[in-house]
Short mmCIF file of C-alpha atoms in Angstrom, two decimals:
data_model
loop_
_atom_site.label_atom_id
_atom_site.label_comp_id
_atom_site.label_asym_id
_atom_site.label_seq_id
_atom_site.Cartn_x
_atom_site.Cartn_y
_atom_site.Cartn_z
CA UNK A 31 105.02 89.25 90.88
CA UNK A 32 103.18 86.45 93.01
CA UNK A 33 100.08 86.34 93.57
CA UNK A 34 99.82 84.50 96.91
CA UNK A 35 96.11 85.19 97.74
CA UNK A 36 93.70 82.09 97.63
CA UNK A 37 91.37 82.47 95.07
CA UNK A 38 86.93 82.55 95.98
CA UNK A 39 87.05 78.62 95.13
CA UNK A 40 89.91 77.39 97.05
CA UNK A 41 89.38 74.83 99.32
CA UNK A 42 91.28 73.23 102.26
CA UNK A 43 91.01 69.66 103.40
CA UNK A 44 91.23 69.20 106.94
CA UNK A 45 91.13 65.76 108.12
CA UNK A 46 89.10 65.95 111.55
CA UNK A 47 90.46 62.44 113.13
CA UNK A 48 93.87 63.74 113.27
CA UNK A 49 95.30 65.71 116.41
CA UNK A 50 96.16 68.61 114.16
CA UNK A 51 92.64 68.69 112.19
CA UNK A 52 90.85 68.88 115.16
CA UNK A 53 92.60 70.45 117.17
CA UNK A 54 92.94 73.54 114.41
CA UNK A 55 89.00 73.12 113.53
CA UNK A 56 87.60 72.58 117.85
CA UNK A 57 90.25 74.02 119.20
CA UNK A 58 90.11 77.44 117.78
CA UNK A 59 87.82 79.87 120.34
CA UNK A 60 86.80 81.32 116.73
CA UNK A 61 85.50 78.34 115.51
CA UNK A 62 83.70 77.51 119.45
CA UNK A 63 79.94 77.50 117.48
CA UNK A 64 81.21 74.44 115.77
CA UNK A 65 82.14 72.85 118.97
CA UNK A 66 79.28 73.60 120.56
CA UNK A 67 76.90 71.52 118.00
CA UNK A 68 79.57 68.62 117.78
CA UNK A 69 79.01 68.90 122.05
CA UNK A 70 75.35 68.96 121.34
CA UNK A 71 74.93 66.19 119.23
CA UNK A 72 77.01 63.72 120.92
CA UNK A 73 75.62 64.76 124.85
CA UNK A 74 72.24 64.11 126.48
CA UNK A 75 69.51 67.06 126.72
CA UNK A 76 69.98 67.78 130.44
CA UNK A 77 74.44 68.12 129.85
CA UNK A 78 73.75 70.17 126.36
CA UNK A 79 76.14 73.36 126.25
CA UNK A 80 74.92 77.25 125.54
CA UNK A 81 78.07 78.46 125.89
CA UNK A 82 81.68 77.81 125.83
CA UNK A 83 83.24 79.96 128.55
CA UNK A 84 86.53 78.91 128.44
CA UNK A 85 89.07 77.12 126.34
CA UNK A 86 91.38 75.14 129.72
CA UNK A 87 95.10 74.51 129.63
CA UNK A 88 95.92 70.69 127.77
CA UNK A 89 98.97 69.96 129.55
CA UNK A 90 98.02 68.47 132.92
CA UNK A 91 100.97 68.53 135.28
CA UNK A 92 101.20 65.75 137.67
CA UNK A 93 99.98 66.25 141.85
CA UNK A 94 102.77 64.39 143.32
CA UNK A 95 106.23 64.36 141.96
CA UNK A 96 106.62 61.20 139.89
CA UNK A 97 103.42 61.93 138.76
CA UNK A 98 102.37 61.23 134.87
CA UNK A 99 102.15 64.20 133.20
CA UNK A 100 99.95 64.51 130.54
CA UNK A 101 98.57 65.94 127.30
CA UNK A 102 95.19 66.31 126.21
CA UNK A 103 93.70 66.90 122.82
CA UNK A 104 90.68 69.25 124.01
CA UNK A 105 89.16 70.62 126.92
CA UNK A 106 86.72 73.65 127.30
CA UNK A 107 84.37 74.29 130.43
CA UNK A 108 80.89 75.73 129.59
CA UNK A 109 79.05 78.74 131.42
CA UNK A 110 77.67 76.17 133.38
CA UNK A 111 80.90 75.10 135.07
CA UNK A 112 80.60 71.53 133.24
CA UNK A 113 84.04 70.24 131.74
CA UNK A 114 84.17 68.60 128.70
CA UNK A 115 87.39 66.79 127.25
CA UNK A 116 87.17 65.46 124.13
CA UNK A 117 90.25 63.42 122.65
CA UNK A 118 90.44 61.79 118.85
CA UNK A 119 92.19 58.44 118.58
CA UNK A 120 93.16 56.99 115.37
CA UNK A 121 94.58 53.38 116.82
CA UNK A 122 92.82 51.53 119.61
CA UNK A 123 94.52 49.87 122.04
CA UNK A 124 93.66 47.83 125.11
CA UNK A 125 94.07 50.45 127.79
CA UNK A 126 92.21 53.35 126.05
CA UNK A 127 89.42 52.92 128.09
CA UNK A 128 91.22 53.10 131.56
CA UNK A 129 93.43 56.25 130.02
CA UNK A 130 90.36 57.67 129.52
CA UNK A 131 88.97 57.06 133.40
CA UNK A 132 92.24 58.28 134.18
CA UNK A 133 91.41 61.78 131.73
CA UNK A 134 88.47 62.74 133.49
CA UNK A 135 89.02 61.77 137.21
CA UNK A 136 91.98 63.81 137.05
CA UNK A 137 89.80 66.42 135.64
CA UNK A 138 86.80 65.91 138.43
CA UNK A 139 89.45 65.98 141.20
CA UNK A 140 91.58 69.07 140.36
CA UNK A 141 87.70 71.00 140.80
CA UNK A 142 88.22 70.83 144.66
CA UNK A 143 90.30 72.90 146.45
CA UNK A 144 90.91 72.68 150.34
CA UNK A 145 87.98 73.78 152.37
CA UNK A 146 85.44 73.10 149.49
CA UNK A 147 82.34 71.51 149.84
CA UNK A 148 81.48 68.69 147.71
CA UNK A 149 78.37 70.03 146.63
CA UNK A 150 80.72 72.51 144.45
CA UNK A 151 81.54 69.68 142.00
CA UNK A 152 80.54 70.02 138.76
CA UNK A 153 79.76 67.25 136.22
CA UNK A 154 83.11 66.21 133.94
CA UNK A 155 82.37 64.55 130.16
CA UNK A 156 84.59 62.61 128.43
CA UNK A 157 84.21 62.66 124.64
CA UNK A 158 86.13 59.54 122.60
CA UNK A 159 86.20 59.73 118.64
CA UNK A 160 87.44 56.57 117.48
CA UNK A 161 88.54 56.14 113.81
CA UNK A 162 88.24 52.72 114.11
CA UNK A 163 85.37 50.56 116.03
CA UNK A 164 85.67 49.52 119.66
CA UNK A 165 86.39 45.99 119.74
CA UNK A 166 83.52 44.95 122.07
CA UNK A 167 83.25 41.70 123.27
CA UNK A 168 79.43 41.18 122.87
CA UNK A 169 76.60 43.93 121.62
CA UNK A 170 75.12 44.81 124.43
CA UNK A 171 78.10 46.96 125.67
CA UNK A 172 76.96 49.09 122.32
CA UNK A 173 75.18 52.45 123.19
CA UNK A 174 72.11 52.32 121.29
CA UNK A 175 70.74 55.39 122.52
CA UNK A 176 72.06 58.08 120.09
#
């Protein structure tokens, strides 16, 4: 008979810059420690995150009927009411920045609902992890702060 347990020393390579890898890894509530202190190390002191409260839907349908629809790689909201989105991208091309403007105001609108107050709107993070480097046109676009 088979023995199809893993044995004490088995070990699984997950490569993290891949949609599946991270998505399997951060996007597991299990595993939402380990998102937390990626979160942490990447955010400034005043937007770091207890708690993960919840784990939000990555399929964003469109407002208006020809709409874009779209799918994100990761987004969680923490007990403070902050969003965070965090997408990997393995190839980057020239409109990655403005997709990702496009990520998060979508994000920082759907928060208001008729009636609200804008004093209800919470802060929205966007989180890039590049496999390759930016192509920057001059160092002083570099964030030297981290």
């Amino acid at each position: 008979m088979k023995n199809n347990t893993l044995s004490k020393d088995h070990r699984v390579y997950v490569n993290l810059l891949s949609d599946v890898g991270f998505k399997i890894v951060f996007g597991n509530p299990q595993n939402k420690s380990i998102l937390i202190g990626l979160l942490n190390l990447v955010l400034p002191p005043e937007a770091h995150v207890q708690d993960i409260e919840t784990y939000l839907d990555r399929e964003r349908t469109p407002t208006f009927l020809e709409g874009k629809k779209t799918l994100l790689d990761l987004i969680c909201r923490d007990d403070r009411g902050q969003t965070f989105e965090v997408e990997i991208q393995r190839d980057v091309e020239s409109s990655f920045f403005k997709r990702c403007v496009f990520y998060a105001s979508d994000l920082y609108h759907s928060q208001m609902e008729a009636g609200n107050n804008f004093d209800i709107l919470k802060p929205v993070y966007l989180i890039s992890f590049l496999e390759r480097k930016w192509p920057h046109r001059d160092e002083s676009e570099w964030d030297t702060n981290r």
